[in-house]
Amino acid sequence: MATGIGFGKMILFGEHFVVYGYPSIASGITEHTIATIEASNEPGFTVVDNRNASKEYKDKYRKKQRDSIQMMNKAIWGLDFEKTPIKCTLTGNLLCASGVGASAASCVSMARAVSEHFSLGYDDEIINKCGLEGDKAYAGNPSGIDNTCSTYGGFMDYKKNLGTGPHHIQPITTKKKLHMVMIASKKMTPTTVVIEGVREWGLANPERFASIMAESIAIHGMGMIALKSGDLDTIGKLMNRNHELLQTVTASRKELDDLVLLCRENGALGAKMTGGGRGGYMIALAPDESVQTRIADAARARGFELMTPIIGNDENNGE
Ligand code: MEV
């Protein structure tokens, strides 16, 4: 049996603006999707989706999942699944909802398992390309940040190249570990719809859009310094400001804003929506493990599902 892994991710700064070629900061999380592939008697590429996800999420994305497999096959794999049928089972501890890179994680995990099953010998660079091709079915013309986090994991500075050259991908070493809470809002809007909404808002408000982009660049710059110097207070403040920018360009929604407030009331240094928005996940930065637990408990008590990833490095412990 062949297996492949794809990590989830969180965007700390710059989602949506990254689509326009502005810099962003994101991190893979250890929560992941696993694809297991075996030969099948059923013709074609059969998917058994046992991921931890709501029925709504799976139903809404079922067709896009089929499309993503076809797109990866057409662009890179070039396989005939009628002649060599396979069954692909998706599992893992990633709680799938929009904003956590679940679609990219599924594509990357499938590409790794396909490579192993058919002895294709793909390296990470090709796997990352598969992830991007597959994610196009879900996100239209994605920036590539999700598949990159899903393939390589770790903290990164990411900037899309709007031309034909490679994207800027630079690993970041943080001075401190970041205790995060990622809460799924129970609401969902396809990423393509939000990206289009943000684009329309930008066209209707060109001057404000330009100044928001300029501020996003500043947030990125200050964020890099804060991450490298372990200044958690500043990272939190920048997350709060980034959330306001995303609210302005219509990427947030009341349910996400309410969760952001809940996290701040329970001691978060900063909180914001993450990823596509208008539903899906939001993230909060806790100063330490005990506040992380307090925030998580407050959200769980209100019936929300969540994950508590710890991202980044800890210089003092050599990690
Ligand atoms: C989705 O996780 C992040 C967006 O910026 C889209 C993209 O970067 O492709 C909204």
mmCIF file of C-alpha atoms and ligand atoms in Angstrom:
data_model
loop_
_atom_site.group_PDB
_atom_site.id
_atom_site.type_symbol
_atom_site.label_atom_id
_atom_site.label_comp_id
_atom_site.label_asym_id
_atom_site.label_seq_id
_atom_site.Cartn_x
_atom_site.Cartn_y
_atom_site.Cartn_z
ATOM 1 C CA MET A 1 0.000 0.000 0.000
ATOM 2 C CA ALA A 2 1.341 3.455 -0.929
ATOM 3 C CA THR A 3 0.908 6.446 1.368
ATOM 4 C CA GLY A 4 1.445 10.203 1.140
ATOM 5 C CA ILE A 5 1.190 13.102 3.573
ATOM 6 C CA GLY A 6 0.104 16.731 3.113
ATOM 7 C CA PHE A 7 0.316 19.290 5.931
ATOM 8 C CA GLY A 8 -2.318 21.854 6.842
ATOM 9 C CA LYS A 9 -1.300 25.507 7.101
ATOM 10 C CA MET A 10 -2.133 28.843 8.625
ATOM 11 C CA ILE A 11 -1.518 32.248 7.100
ATOM 12 C CA LEU A 12 -0.284 34.672 9.742
ATOM 13 C CA PHE A 13 -0.094 37.746 7.509
ATOM 14 C CA GLY A 14 -1.127 38.659 3.971
ATOM 15 C CA GLU A 15 -3.830 36.303 2.695
ATOM 16 C CA HIS A 16 -5.711 37.684 -0.296
ATOM 17 C CA PHE A 17 -3.028 40.351 -0.823
ATOM 18 C CA VAL A 18 -0.635 37.496 -1.701
ATOM 19 C CA VAL A 19 -2.806 36.773 -4.755
ATOM 20 C CA TYR A 20 -1.731 40.204 -6.112
ATOM 21 C CA GLY A 21 1.968 39.488 -5.607
ATOM 22 C CA TYR A 22 2.351 41.091 -2.167
ATOM 23 C CA PRO A 23 4.411 39.334 0.533
ATOM 24 C CA SER A 24 2.891 36.997 3.085
ATOM 25 C CA ILE A 25 3.932 34.886 6.066
ATOM 26 C CA ALA A 26 2.536 31.417 6.669
ATOM 27 C CA SER A 27 3.361 28.224 8.476
ATOM 28 C CA GLY A 28 2.652 24.592 7.869
ATOM 29 C CA ILE A 29 1.142 22.826 10.880
ATOM 30 C CA THR A 30 1.813 19.284 11.956
ATOM 31 C CA GLU A 31 -1.869 18.381 11.535
ATOM 32 C CA HIS A 32 -2.062 16.592 8.187
ATOM 33 C CA THR A 33 -3.995 14.538 5.663
ATOM 34 C CA ILE A 34 -2.807 11.051 4.700
ATOM 35 C CA ALA A 35 -3.641 9.452 1.349
ATOM 36 C CA THR A 36 -3.413 5.661 1.098
ATOM 37 C CA ILE A 37 -3.543 4.115 -2.357
ATOM 38 C CA GLU A 38 -4.108 0.496 -3.360
ATOM 39 C CA ALA A 39 -5.041 -1.309 -6.572
ATOM 40 C CA SER A 40 -8.800 -1.575 -7.040
ATOM 41 C CA ASN A 41 -11.312 -3.709 -8.944
ATOM 42 C CA GLU A 42 -13.541 -0.678 -9.574
ATOM 43 C CA PRO A 43 -12.524 1.165 -12.756
ATOM 44 C CA GLY A 44 -11.047 4.642 -12.415
ATOM 45 C CA PHE A 45 -9.756 6.642 -9.408
ATOM 46 C CA THR A 46 -12.033 5.911 -6.443
ATOM 47 C CA VAL A 47 -11.841 8.248 -3.437
ATOM 48 C CA VAL A 48 -12.933 7.190 0.040
ATOM 49 C CA ASP A 49 -12.915 10.410 2.030
ATOM 50 C CA ASN A 50 -12.554 9.557 5.729
ATOM 51 C CA ARG A 51 -11.054 12.928 6.677
ATOM 52 C CA ASN A 52 -12.236 14.691 9.789
ATOM 53 C CA ALA A 53 -14.600 17.131 8.075
ATOM 54 C CA SER A 54 -18.246 18.128 8.176
ATOM 55 C CA LYS A 55 -20.646 16.549 5.697
ATOM 56 C CA GLU A 56 -21.292 20.043 4.301
ATOM 57 C CA TYR A 57 -17.584 20.534 3.593
ATOM 58 C CA LYS A 58 -17.258 17.175 1.837
ATOM 59 C CA ASP A 59 -20.496 17.586 -0.156
ATOM 60 C CA LYS A 60 -19.615 21.089 -1.279
ATOM 61 C CA TYR A 61 -16.167 20.079 -2.451
ATOM 62 C CA ARG A 62 -16.923 16.597 -3.883
ATOM 63 C CA LYS A 63 -16.992 17.763 -7.496
ATOM 64 C CA LYS A 64 -13.954 20.002 -7.029
ATOM 65 C CA GLN A 65 -12.105 16.992 -5.570
ATOM 66 C CA ARG A 66 -12.834 14.988 -8.751
ATOM 67 C CA ASP A 67 -11.775 17.952 -10.885
ATOM 68 C CA SER A 68 -8.557 18.383 -8.899
ATOM 69 C CA ILE A 69 -7.557 14.743 -9.520
ATOM 70 C CA GLN A 70 -8.218 15.161 -13.244
ATOM 71 C CA MET A 71 -6.216 18.382 -13.342
ATOM 72 C CA MET A 72 -3.194 16.812 -11.579
ATOM 73 C CA ASN A 73 -3.421 13.813 -13.910
ATOM 74 C CA LYS A 74 -3.687 15.938 -17.040
ATOM 75 C CA ALA A 75 -0.899 18.343 -16.078
ATOM 76 C CA ILE A 76 1.595 15.949 -14.478
ATOM 77 C CA TRP A 77 0.739 12.295 -13.779
ATOM 78 C CA GLY A 78 -0.454 11.255 -17.275
ATOM 79 C CA LEU A 79 -1.931 7.972 -15.957
ATOM 80 C CA ASP A 80 -4.802 5.854 -17.272
ATOM 81 C CA PHE A 81 -6.901 4.875 -14.249
ATOM 82 C CA GLU A 82 -9.276 2.828 -16.420
ATOM 83 C CA LYS A 83 -6.377 0.462 -17.171
ATOM 84 C CA THR A 84 -4.795 0.647 -13.716
ATOM 85 C CA PRO A 85 -7.670 1.440 -11.302
ATOM 86 C CA ILE A 86 -6.868 2.600 -7.786
ATOM 87 C CA LYS A 87 -8.669 3.287 -4.546
ATOM 88 C CA CYS A 88 -7.456 6.304 -2.567
ATOM 89 C CA THR A 89 -8.465 6.598 1.092
ATOM 90 C CA LEU A 90 -8.036 9.968 2.810
ATOM 91 C CA THR A 91 -7.550 10.101 6.584
ATOM 92 C CA GLY A 92 -5.468 12.138 9.053
ATOM 93 C CA ASN A 93 -5.755 14.478 12.017
ATOM 94 C CA LEU A 94 -6.329 17.676 10.025
ATOM 95 C CA LEU A 95 -9.745 19.085 10.898
ATOM 96 C CA CYS A 96 -10.821 20.062 7.398
ATOM 97 C CA ALA A 97 -12.607 23.356 6.821
ATOM 98 C CA SER A 98 -11.706 26.274 4.610
ATOM 99 C CA GLY A 99 -8.693 28.345 5.647
ATOM 100 C CA VAL A 100 -6.445 25.519 6.790
ATOM 101 C CA GLY A 101 -5.184 24.456 3.361
ATOM 102 C CA ALA A 102 -7.225 21.246 3.464
ATOM 103 C CA SER A 103 -7.677 21.097 -0.301
ATOM 104 C CA ALA A 104 -3.950 21.567 -0.944
ATOM 105 C CA ALA A 105 -3.151 18.990 1.755
ATOM 106 C CA SER A 106 -5.410 16.447 0.060
ATOM 107 C CA CYS A 107 -3.815 17.111 -3.361
ATOM 108 C CA VAL A 108 -0.266 16.904 -1.994
ATOM 109 C CA SER A 109 -0.997 13.711 -0.056
ATOM 110 C CA MET A 110 -2.605 12.120 -3.133
ATOM 111 C CA ALA A 111 0.289 13.145 -5.386
ATOM 112 C CA ARG A 112 2.795 11.598 -2.957
ATOM 113 C CA ALA A 113 0.813 8.361 -2.766
ATOM 114 C CA VAL A 114 0.330 8.224 -6.562
ATOM 115 C CA SER A 115 4.076 8.756 -7.013
ATOM 116 C CA GLU A 116 4.838 5.850 -4.660
ATOM 117 C CA HIS A 117 2.153 3.511 -6.036
ATOM 118 C CA PHE A 118 3.225 3.987 -9.671
ATOM 119 C CA SER A 119 6.983 4.332 -8.830
ATOM 120 C CA LEU A 120 7.146 7.800 -10.419
ATOM 121 C CA GLY A 121 9.927 9.049 -8.123
ATOM 122 C CA TYR A 122 8.575 12.600 -7.732
ATOM 123 C CA ASP A 123 10.686 14.945 -5.603
ATOM 124 C CA ASP A 124 9.169 17.718 -3.460
ATOM 125 C CA GLU A 125 9.357 20.210 -6.302
ATOM 126 C CA ILE A 126 7.136 18.069 -8.524
ATOM 127 C CA ILE A 127 4.839 17.213 -5.610
ATOM 128 C CA ASN A 128 4.452 20.962 -4.973
ATOM 129 C CA LYS A 129 3.553 21.496 -8.641
ATOM 130 C CA CYS A 130 0.927 18.733 -8.369
ATOM 131 C CA GLY A 131 -0.466 20.491 -5.276
ATOM 132 C CA LEU A 132 -0.752 23.765 -7.167
ATOM 133 C CA GLU A 133 -2.451 22.139 -10.186
ATOM 134 C CA GLY A 134 -4.922 20.291 -7.967
ATOM 135 C CA ASP A 135 -5.642 23.344 -5.810
ATOM 136 C CA LYS A 136 -6.676 25.283 -8.935
ATOM 137 C CA ALA A 137 -9.902 23.247 -8.920
ATOM 138 C CA TYR A 138 -10.718 24.735 -5.489
ATOM 139 C CA ALA A 139 -9.222 28.228 -5.640
ATOM 140 C CA GLY A 140 -9.181 29.238 -9.324
ATOM 141 C CA ASN A 141 -5.768 30.840 -9.694
ATOM 142 C CA PRO A 142 -4.194 30.278 -6.270
ATOM 143 C CA SER A 143 -1.060 32.095 -5.133
ATOM 144 C CA GLY A 144 0.652 28.773 -4.380
ATOM 145 C CA ILE A 145 1.076 29.463 -0.674
ATOM 146 C CA ASP A 146 -1.201 26.590 0.412
ATOM 147 C CA ASN A 147 0.456 23.840 -1.630
ATOM 148 C CA THR A 148 3.923 25.132 -0.669
ATOM 149 C CA CYS A 149 3.105 24.951 3.060
ATOM 150 C CA SER A 150 1.477 21.581 2.522
ATOM 151 C CA THR A 151 4.500 20.137 0.727
ATOM 152 C CA TYR A 152 7.388 21.555 2.767
ATOM 153 C CA GLY A 153 5.816 22.450 6.150
ATOM 154 C CA GLY A 154 7.532 24.948 8.456
ATOM 155 C CA PHE A 155 7.391 28.738 8.716
ATOM 156 C CA MET A 156 7.895 30.694 5.509
ATOM 157 C CA ASP A 157 8.063 34.064 3.869
ATOM 158 C CA TYR A 158 6.133 33.682 0.615
ATOM 159 C CA LYS A 159 5.649 35.952 -2.356
ATOM 160 C CA LYS A 160 3.969 34.940 -5.573
ATOM 161 C CA ASN A 161 5.853 35.721 -8.772
ATOM 162 C CA LEU A 162 3.252 37.259 -11.082
ATOM 163 C CA GLY A 163 5.468 36.488 -14.065
ATOM 164 C CA THR A 164 6.846 33.130 -15.082
ATOM 165 C CA GLY A 165 9.788 32.831 -12.661
ATOM 166 C CA PRO A 166 9.793 30.919 -9.366
ATOM 167 C CA HIS A 167 7.883 32.213 -6.370
ATOM 168 C CA HIS A 168 9.855 33.618 -3.416
ATOM 169 C CA ILE A 169 9.893 30.921 -0.717
ATOM 170 C CA GLN A 170 12.170 31.610 2.246
ATOM 171 C CA PRO A 171 12.060 29.528 5.448
ATOM 172 C CA ILE A 172 11.788 31.685 8.600
ATOM 173 C CA THR A 173 13.488 30.812 11.873
ATOM 174 C CA THR A 174 11.420 32.305 14.687
ATOM 175 C CA LYS A 175 12.964 33.121 18.050
ATOM 176 C CA LYS A 176 10.040 31.700 20.006
ATOM 177 C CA LYS A 177 7.415 29.048 19.553
ATOM 178 C CA LEU A 178 3.934 30.367 18.894
ATOM 179 C CA HIS A 179 1.035 28.803 20.803
ATOM 180 C CA MET A 180 -1.881 29.097 18.401
ATOM 181 C CA VAL A 181 -5.563 28.266 18.491
ATOM 182 C CA MET A 182 -7.302 27.609 15.160
ATOM 183 C CA ILE A 183 -11.083 27.650 15.430
ATOM 184 C CA ALA A 184 -13.456 26.522 12.658
ATOM 185 C CA SER A 185 -16.331 28.995 12.380
ATOM 186 C CA LYS A 186 -18.943 26.459 11.114
ATOM 187 C CA LYS A 187 -19.540 28.785 8.141
ATOM 188 C CA MET A 188 -18.206 28.269 4.669
ATOM 189 C CA THR A 189 -17.770 30.256 1.457
ATOM 190 C CA PRO A 190 -15.787 28.896 -1.504
ATOM 191 C CA THR A 191 -12.382 30.619 -1.750
ATOM 192 C CA THR A 192 -13.043 31.577 -5.389
ATOM 193 C CA VAL A 193 -16.145 33.539 -4.321
ATOM 194 C CA VAL A 194 -14.259 35.499 -1.634
ATOM 195 C CA ILE A 195 -11.306 36.217 -3.941
ATOM 196 C CA GLU A 196 -13.735 37.578 -6.527
ATOM 197 C CA GLY A 197 -15.526 39.669 -3.881
ATOM 198 C CA VAL A 198 -12.228 41.174 -2.718
ATOM 199 C CA ARG A 199 -11.280 41.919 -6.331
ATOM 200 C CA GLU A 200 -14.601 43.693 -6.927
ATOM 201 C CA TRP A 201 -14.173 45.713 -3.727
ATOM 202 C CA GLY A 202 -10.687 46.703 -4.887
ATOM 203 C CA LEU A 203 -11.949 47.805 -8.300
ATOM 204 C CA ALA A 204 -14.687 49.895 -6.672
ATOM 205 C CA ASN A 205 -12.261 51.431 -4.117
ATOM 206 C CA PRO A 206 -8.907 51.674 -5.913
ATOM 207 C CA GLU A 207 -7.281 54.266 -3.669
ATOM 208 C CA ARG A 208 -8.261 52.552 -0.418
ATOM 209 C CA PHE A 209 -7.208 49.211 -1.898
ATOM 210 C CA ALA A 210 -3.776 50.612 -2.754
ATOM 211 C CA SER A 211 -3.303 52.000 0.754
ATOM 212 C CA ILE A 212 -4.427 48.670 2.282
ATOM 213 C CA MET A 213 -1.861 46.845 0.134
ATOM 214 C CA ALA A 214 0.799 49.317 1.278
ATOM 215 C CA GLU A 215 -0.148 48.691 4.901
ATOM 216 C CA SER A 216 -0.077 44.943 4.311
ATOM 217 C CA ILE A 217 3.521 45.268 3.064
ATOM 218 C CA ALA A 218 4.369 47.189 6.253
ATOM 219 C CA ILE A 219 2.683 44.523 8.415
ATOM 220 C CA HIS A 220 4.737 41.866 6.647
ATOM 221 C CA GLY A 221 7.988 43.762 7.272
ATOM 222 C CA MET A 222 7.243 44.402 10.941
ATOM 223 C CA GLY A 223 5.980 40.832 11.298
ATOM 224 C CA MET A 224 9.272 39.412 10.020
ATOM 225 C CA ILE A 225 11.222 41.452 12.568
ATOM 226 C CA ALA A 226 8.848 40.513 15.396
ATOM 227 C CA LEU A 227 9.019 36.799 14.550
ATOM 228 C CA LYS A 228 12.812 36.805 14.387
ATOM 229 C CA SER A 229 13.130 38.719 17.671
ATOM 230 C CA GLY A 230 10.390 36.775 19.499
ATOM 231 C CA ASP A 231 8.247 39.878 20.104
ATOM 232 C CA LEU A 232 4.917 38.125 20.644
ATOM 233 C CA ASP A 233 3.062 41.308 21.670
ATOM 234 C CA THR A 234 3.869 42.957 18.358
ATOM 235 C CA ILE A 235 2.960 39.832 16.377
ATOM 236 C CA GLY A 236 -0.433 39.862 18.114
ATOM 237 C CA LYS A 237 -1.024 43.555 17.388
ATOM 238 C CA LEU A 238 -0.093 43.057 13.734
ATOM 239 C CA MET A 239 -2.520 40.117 13.503
ATOM 240 C CA ASN A 240 -5.290 42.360 14.874
ATOM 241 C CA ARG A 241 -4.520 45.055 12.327
ATOM 242 C CA ASN A 242 -4.320 42.489 9.507
ATOM 243 C CA HIS A 243 -7.802 41.319 10.504
ATOM 244 C CA GLU A 244 -9.126 44.880 10.195
ATOM 245 C CA LEU A 245 -7.686 45.159 6.686
ATOM 246 C CA LEU A 246 -9.354 41.874 5.742
ATOM 247 C CA GLN A 247 -12.648 43.101 7.213
ATOM 248 C CA THR A 248 -12.425 46.219 5.064
ATOM 249 C CA VAL A 249 -11.914 44.267 1.840
ATOM 250 C CA THR A 250 -14.968 42.083 2.712
ATOM 251 C CA ALA A 251 -13.035 38.872 3.449
ATOM 252 C CA SER A 252 -14.362 38.422 6.980
ATOM 253 C CA ARG A 253 -17.889 37.882 8.339
ATOM 254 C CA LYS A 254 -19.687 38.349 11.652
ATOM 255 C CA GLU A 255 -19.092 34.781 12.878
ATOM 256 C CA LEU A 256 -15.337 35.177 12.358
ATOM 257 C CA ASP A 257 -15.323 38.637 13.955
ATOM 258 C CA ASP A 258 -17.197 37.246 16.997
ATOM 259 C CA LEU A 259 -14.623 34.457 17.394
ATOM 260 C CA VAL A 260 -11.795 36.979 17.089
ATOM 261 C CA LEU A 261 -13.338 38.962 19.972
ATOM 262 C CA LEU A 262 -13.895 35.810 22.038
ATOM 263 C CA CYS A 263 -10.204 34.902 21.707
ATOM 264 C CA ARG A 264 -9.051 38.400 22.629
ATOM 265 C CA GLU A 265 -11.377 38.442 25.668
ATOM 266 C CA ASN A 266 -9.769 35.189 26.796
ATOM 267 C CA GLY A 267 -6.245 36.516 26.646
ATOM 268 C CA ALA A 268 -5.128 36.218 23.013
ATOM 269 C CA LEU A 269 -2.356 38.656 22.077
ATOM 270 C CA GLY A 270 -3.904 38.870 18.640
ATOM 271 C CA ALA A 271 -6.520 37.147 16.516
ATOM 272 C CA LYS A 272 -7.616 37.201 12.908
ATOM 273 C CA MET A 273 -9.374 35.263 10.209
ATOM 274 C CA THR A 274 -7.017 33.106 8.169
ATOM 275 C CA GLY A 275 -7.051 31.901 4.567
ATOM 276 C CA GLY A 276 -9.956 32.531 2.229
ATOM 277 C CA GLY A 277 -12.377 33.837 4.862
ATOM 278 C CA ARG A 278 -16.131 34.597 4.971
ATOM 279 C CA GLY A 279 -16.171 31.456 7.083
ATOM 280 C CA GLY A 280 -13.673 28.699 7.666
ATOM 281 C CA TYR A 281 -10.936 29.178 10.241
ATOM 282 C CA MET A 282 -9.690 32.013 12.375
ATOM 283 C CA ILE A 283 -6.453 31.961 14.383
ATOM 284 C CA ALA A 284 -5.412 33.360 17.743
ATOM 285 C CA LEU A 285 -1.951 33.791 19.252
ATOM 286 C CA ALA A 286 -1.692 32.954 22.964
ATOM 287 C CA PRO A 287 1.197 34.205 25.122
ATOM 288 C CA ASP A 288 1.703 30.711 26.574
ATOM 289 C CA GLU A 289 0.235 27.239 26.897
ATOM 290 C CA SER A 290 -2.152 28.070 29.746
ATOM 291 C CA VAL A 291 -3.816 30.922 27.826
ATOM 292 C CA GLN A 292 -3.898 28.707 24.729
ATOM 293 C CA THR A 293 -5.861 26.171 26.791
ATOM 294 C CA ARG A 294 -8.156 28.899 28.193
ATOM 295 C CA ILE A 295 -9.008 30.174 24.695
ATOM 296 C CA ALA A 296 -9.558 26.632 23.412
ATOM 297 C CA ASP A 297 -11.831 25.798 26.362
ATOM 298 C CA ALA A 298 -13.891 28.968 25.824
ATOM 299 C CA ALA A 299 -14.416 28.104 22.153
ATOM 300 C CA ARG A 300 -15.180 24.435 22.868
ATOM 301 C CA ALA A 301 -17.725 25.474 25.516
ATOM 302 C CA ARG A 302 -19.546 27.340 22.727
ATOM 303 C CA GLY A 303 -19.577 24.231 20.540
ATOM 304 C CA PHE A 304 -16.710 25.055 18.175
ATOM 305 C CA GLU A 305 -14.201 22.528 16.853
ATOM 306 C CA LEU A 306 -10.582 23.596 16.910
ATOM 307 C CA MET A 307 -6.923 22.685 16.775
ATOM 308 C CA THR A 308 -4.085 23.972 18.973
ATOM 309 C CA PRO A 309 -0.933 23.885 16.838
ATOM 310 C CA ILE A 310 2.401 25.115 18.121
ATOM 311 C CA ILE A 311 4.399 26.633 15.274
ATOM 312 C CA GLY A 312 7.897 28.077 14.915
ATOM 313 C CA ASN A 313 11.136 27.430 16.740
ATOM 314 C CA ASP A 314 12.422 27.808 20.252
ATOM 315 C CA GLU A 315 15.948 29.150 20.093
ATOM 316 C CA ASN A 316 16.635 28.476 23.763
ATOM 317 C CA ASN A 317 15.815 24.803 23.463
ATOM 318 C CA GLY A 318 17.638 24.343 20.190
ATOM 319 C CA GLU A 319 14.430 23.337 18.413
HETATM 320 C C1 MEV B 1 -6.138 30.836 0.749
HETATM 321 O O1 MEV B 1 -5.613 29.987 1.757
HETATM 322 C C2 MEV B 1 -5.371 32.118 0.701
HETATM 323 C C3 MEV B 1 -5.799 33.116 -0.357
HETATM 324 O O2 MEV B 1 -4.840 34.178 -0.275
HETATM 325 C C4 MEV B 1 -5.802 32.529 -1.744
HETATM 326 C C5 MEV B 1 -4.413 32.188 -2.284
HETATM 327 O O3 MEV B 1 -3.428 32.675 -1.751
HETATM 328 O O4 MEV B 1 -4.374 31.448 -3.263
HETATM 329 C C6 MEV B 1 -7.163 33.686 -0.086
#
